[in-house]
């Protein structure tokens, strides 16, 4: 069964450094998303992406964040200058175009900012 | 602004019992209501979902009940098993391809 994959599984970085989180969505999916989950809390929407542009972004997704689909398979989230409060699990998700309600999540990247 | 309120926060049930988790939403424009199951250290996994044109959907031991007029939906886990011990999140969405807004989560513990 196709799965969303994410790398790395755990990333430790120092405050102020740039990080890039990588995702490979399910191959025939066309909607892509990033969510985050601070430890013990609910899952929060960051951004959605379709047709090579951002469809919607939350107030969390400020100028420090960017997304890119550099090729036909990868979808990346970049945080330009990490803050302590960026420490969280980051989940990538994808969904199909036609009737694409169902969103399938990857295993997540745990980002720790020290 | 809390668009989705989920209760209870935690639940302990005996093996073979029924787990019931409730969610209430505010915006009548939502048209997709999924439940996700999350194990520690893993991503949320889609469990079951419902659209507002039906009042109930059953898949195996999992049932969603949907009350459009009350703006509430619930997850029932029948014959709960220790392997069902996880955190369950309800979510809502408006339109295909749009963001999911999650509830706060319910930690379910099924005791053997």
Tab-separated table of C-alpha atoms in Angstrom:
chain	number	residue	atom	x	y	z
A	1	UNK	CA	0.000	0.000	0.000
A	2	UNK	CA	1.443	3.404	-0.980
A	3	UNK	CA	2.658	5.541	1.915
A	4	UNK	CA	3.828	9.057	2.542
A	5	UNK	CA	7.474	9.010	3.594
A	6	UNK	CA	9.426	11.678	5.457
A	7	UNK	CA	13.086	12.307	6.145
A	8	UNK	CA	14.810	12.700	8.472
A	9	UNK	CA	12.895	11.027	11.288
A	10	UNK	CA	14.631	13.261	13.830
A	11	UNK	CA	16.458	16.544	13.279
A	12	UNK	CA	18.318	18.423	15.980
A	13	UNK	CA	19.362	21.964	15.177
A	14	UNK	CA	20.540	25.076	16.938
A	15	UNK	CA	18.399	28.155	17.224
A	16	UNK	CA	18.822	30.403	14.208
A	17	UNK	CA	19.823	27.614	11.850
A	18	UNK	CA	17.954	26.664	8.694
A	19	UNK	CA	16.326	23.264	8.378
A	20	UNK	CA	14.725	21.485	5.460
A	21	UNK	CA	12.235	18.718	6.099
A	22	UNK	CA	11.571	16.365	3.232
A	23	UNK	CA	8.511	14.419	2.188
A	24	UNK	CA	7.647	12.062	-0.627
A	25	UNK	CA	3.848	12.111	-1.047
A	26	UNK	CA	1.849	9.209	-2.462
A	27	UNK	CA	2.611	9.106	-6.173
A	28	UNK	CA	-0.800	9.875	-7.716
A	29	UNK	CA	-1.704	12.525	-5.154
A	30	UNK	CA	-1.823	16.164	-6.111
A	31	UNK	CA	-2.670	18.013	-2.883
A	32	UNK	CA	0.112	18.330	-0.328
A	33	UNK	CA	0.076	19.587	3.236
A	34	UNK	CA	2.291	20.259	6.209
A	35	UNK	CA	0.999	20.018	9.752
A	36	UNK	CA	2.787	20.209	13.065
A	37	UNK	CA	2.145	18.790	16.495
A	38	UNK	CA	3.779	20.163	19.605
A	39	UNK	CA	4.337	17.389	22.125
A	40	UNK	CA	1.082	16.266	23.704
A	41	UNK	CA	-1.030	18.755	21.784
A	42	UNK	CA	-3.329	18.625	18.799
A	43	UNK	CA	-2.291	18.552	15.173
A	44	UNK	CA	-2.173	22.031	13.624
A	45	UNK	CA	-2.371	22.959	9.946
A	46	UNK	CA	0.555	24.879	8.488
A	47	UNK	CA	0.152	25.020	4.725
A	48	UNK	CA	-1.472	23.370	1.741
A	49	UNK	CA	0.007	23.203	-1.748
A	50	UNK	CA	-1.554	22.452	-5.109
A	51	UNK	CA	-0.489	22.985	-8.681
A	52	UNK	CA	2.891	24.322	-7.578
A	53	UNK	CA	1.541	27.045	-5.395
A	54	UNK	CA	0.337	27.569	-1.864
A	55	UNK	CA	-3.424	27.110	-1.571
A	56	UNK	CA	-3.773	28.163	2.034
A	57	UNK	CA	-1.523	28.895	4.987
A	58	UNK	CA	-2.114	29.379	8.680
A	59	UNK	CA	-0.955	32.215	10.888
A	60	UNK	CA	1.846	29.924	12.081
A	61	UNK	CA	3.274	29.818	8.552
A	62	UNK	CA	5.083	33.152	8.641
A	63	UNK	CA	7.950	34.466	6.517
A	64	UNK	CA	10.364	32.041	8.162
A	65	UNK	CA	8.595	29.121	6.511
A	66	UNK	CA	8.554	28.131	2.858
A	67	UNK	CA	7.519	25.095	0.850
A	68	UNK	CA	8.712	23.763	-2.440
A	69	UNK	CA	8.140	20.870	-4.786
A	70	UNK	CA	11.597	20.738	-6.363
A	71	UNK	CA	10.854	17.747	-8.575
A	72	UNK	CA	8.060	15.335	-9.392
A	73	UNK	CA	8.273	13.422	-6.145
A	74	UNK	CA	9.598	15.534	-3.267
A	75	UNK	CA	7.807	18.165	-1.198
A	76	UNK	CA	9.881	20.175	1.263
A	77	UNK	CA	9.311	22.485	4.208
A	78	UNK	CA	12.063	24.963	4.981
A	79	UNK	CA	12.392	26.919	8.198
A	80	UNK	CA	14.870	29.707	7.594
A	81	UNK	CA	15.870	30.651	11.123
A	82	UNK	CA	14.609	28.196	13.690
A	83	UNK	CA	13.288	29.242	17.085
A	84	UNK	CA	12.945	27.179	20.243
A	85	UNK	CA	9.163	27.173	19.776
A	86	UNK	CA	9.536	25.473	16.385
A	87	UNK	CA	10.350	22.255	18.240
A	88	UNK	CA	7.558	19.866	17.271
A	89	UNK	CA	6.641	16.881	15.137
A	90	UNK	CA	6.118	17.942	11.539
A	91	UNK	CA	3.815	15.819	9.424
A	92	UNK	CA	3.470	15.822	5.681
A	93	UNK	CA	0.168	14.669	4.192
A	94	UNK	CA	-1.207	14.208	0.706
A	95	UNK	CA	-4.547	13.620	-0.965
A	96	UNK	CA	-5.872	12.786	-4.437
A	97	UNK	CA	-7.381	15.342	-6.737
A	98	UNK	CA	-10.739	13.811	-7.535
A	99	UNK	CA	-12.769	13.579	-4.337
A	100	UNK	CA	-9.565	14.236	-2.476
A	101	UNK	CA	-10.965	14.529	0.993
A	102	UNK	CA	-8.889	11.706	2.479
A	103	UNK	CA	-5.538	12.963	3.678
A	104	UNK	CA	-2.810	10.444	4.362
A	105	UNK	CA	-0.082	11.376	6.793
A	106	UNK	CA	3.569	10.480	6.876
A	107	UNK	CA	5.366	9.230	10.000
A	108	UNK	CA	6.643	12.697	10.848
A	109	UNK	CA	9.936	14.431	11.506
A	110	UNK	CA	10.717	15.300	15.086
A	111	UNK	CA	12.425	18.697	15.074
A	112	UNK	CA	14.321	19.658	18.193
A	113	UNK	CA	15.673	23.206	18.375
A	114	UNK	CA	18.284	23.801	21.070
B	1	UNK	CA	-11.444	30.412	18.264
B	2	UNK	CA	-11.886	26.704	18.868
B	3	UNK	CA	-13.695	25.292	15.863
B	4	UNK	CA	-13.725	21.687	17.028
B	5	UNK	CA	-14.255	20.615	20.633
B	6	UNK	CA	-13.454	17.018	21.475
B	7	UNK	CA	-14.338	15.127	24.644
B	8	UNK	CA	-13.340	13.418	26.807
B	9	UNK	CA	-9.617	14.169	26.981
B	10	UNK	CA	-8.939	10.638	28.184
B	11	UNK	CA	-10.835	7.421	28.507
B	12	UNK	CA	-10.201	4.101	30.192
B	13	UNK	CA	-12.254	1.133	29.046
B	14	UNK	CA	-12.143	-2.566	29.783
B	15	UNK	CA	-11.370	-5.024	27.024
B	16	UNK	CA	-14.579	-5.818	25.204
B	17	UNK	CA	-16.220	-2.551	26.236
B	18	UNK	CA	-17.387	0.351	24.105
B	19	UNK	CA	-15.324	3.529	23.746
B	20	UNK	CA	-17.266	6.659	22.828
B	21	UNK	CA	-15.604	9.922	21.817
B	22	UNK	CA	-17.515	13.051	20.923
B	23	UNK	CA	-16.794	16.096	18.801
B	24	UNK	CA	-18.728	19.311	18.342
B	25	UNK	CA	-18.109	21.829	15.604
B	26	UNK	CA	-19.284	25.349	14.947
B	27	UNK	CA	-19.193	26.016	11.214
B	28	UNK	CA	-22.056	24.485	9.241
B	29	UNK	CA	-19.999	24.780	6.057
B	30	UNK	CA	-17.827	21.813	7.062
B	31	UNK	CA	-18.590	18.818	4.872
B	32	UNK	CA	-16.074	16.156	5.819
B	33	UNK	CA	-15.644	14.593	9.250
B	34	UNK	CA	-12.799	12.087	9.684
B	35	UNK	CA	-11.386	10.337	12.706
B	36	UNK	CA	-7.665	9.665	12.984
B	37	UNK	CA	-5.839	7.211	15.216
B	38	UNK	CA	-2.355	8.043	16.424
B	39	UNK	CA	0.092	5.790	18.230
B	40	UNK	CA	3.014	7.339	20.143
B	41	UNK	CA	5.743	8.550	17.821
B	42	UNK	CA	3.690	7.882	14.692
B	43	UNK	CA	1.697	9.957	12.265
B	44	UNK	CA	-2.097	10.172	12.408
B	45	UNK	CA	-3.724	7.330	10.486
B	46	UNK	CA	-7.115	7.800	8.851
B	47	UNK	CA	-9.543	5.489	10.611
B	48	UNK	CA	-13.007	6.311	9.298
B	49	UNK	CA	-14.755	9.349	7.849
B	50	UNK	CA	-18.254	10.556	7.110
B	51	UNK	CA	-19.909	13.128	4.874
B	52	UNK	CA	-22.975	15.057	6.092
B	53	UNK	CA	-25.435	13.260	3.802
B	54	UNK	CA	-25.502	10.178	6.077
B	55	UNK	CA	-26.112	9.853	9.807
B	56	UNK	CA	-24.019	6.778	10.483
B	57	UNK	CA	-21.128	4.869	8.963
B	58	UNK	CA	-19.727	1.595	10.201
B	59	UNK	CA	-16.415	-0.044	9.352
B	60	UNK	CA	-15.682	-3.151	11.352
B	61	UNK	CA	-15.677	-2.266	15.046
B	62	UNK	CA	-15.628	1.479	14.359
B	63	UNK	CA	-18.796	3.533	13.863
B	64	UNK	CA	-19.279	7.250	13.274
B	65	UNK	CA	-22.594	8.769	14.298
B	66	UNK	CA	-23.342	12.178	12.819
B	67	UNK	CA	-25.940	14.671	14.031
B	68	UNK	CA	-26.069	17.547	11.569
B	69	UNK	CA	-28.640	19.634	13.457
B	70	UNK	CA	-26.651	19.417	16.691
B	71	UNK	CA	-23.340	19.907	14.857
B	72	UNK	CA	-21.891	16.889	16.599
B	73	UNK	CA	-20.321	13.606	15.585
B	74	UNK	CA	-18.965	10.735	17.572
B	75	UNK	CA	-16.744	7.689	17.259
B	76	UNK	CA	-17.826	4.418	18.798
B	77	UNK	CA	-15.267	1.637	19.184
B	78	UNK	CA	-17.085	-1.612	19.818
B	79	UNK	CA	-15.449	-4.609	21.522
B	80	UNK	CA	-12.448	-2.448	22.443
B	81	UNK	CA	-9.092	-4.249	22.374
B	82	UNK	CA	-5.761	-3.410	24.044
B	83	UNK	CA	-4.377	-2.731	20.549
B	84	UNK	CA	-6.900	0.122	20.244
B	85	UNK	CA	-5.036	2.012	22.975
B	86	UNK	CA	-4.033	5.203	21.176
B	87	UNK	CA	-4.919	8.855	20.844
B	88	UNK	CA	-7.921	9.573	18.647
B	89	UNK	CA	-8.480	12.877	16.887
B	90	UNK	CA	-11.589	14.095	15.188
B	91	UNK	CA	-11.208	16.611	12.402
B	92	UNK	CA	-13.325	18.706	10.060
B	93	UNK	CA	-12.771	20.088	6.595
B	94	UNK	CA	-14.638	22.255	4.118
B	95	UNK	CA	-14.236	21.011	0.588
B	96	UNK	CA	-11.879	18.516	-0.994
B	97	UNK	CA	-8.240	19.479	-0.885
B	98	UNK	CA	-8.719	21.860	2.010
B	99	UNK	CA	-7.094	21.847	5.414
B	100	UNK	CA	-8.124	19.608	8.272
B	101	UNK	CA	-8.915	21.296	11.572
B	102	UNK	CA	-8.340	18.863	14.408
B	103	UNK	CA	-9.935	18.437	17.790
B	104	UNK	CA	-7.802	18.297	20.898
B	105	UNK	CA	-7.529	14.504	20.981
B	106	UNK	CA	-8.690	11.710	23.283
B	107	UNK	CA	-6.232	9.308	24.825
B	108	UNK	CA	-7.884	5.886	25.032
B	109	UNK	CA	-6.515	3.137	27.236
B	110	UNK	CA	-8.042	-0.309	26.921
B	111	UNK	CA	-7.316	-2.466	29.941
B	112	UNK	CA	-7.000	-6.227	29.402
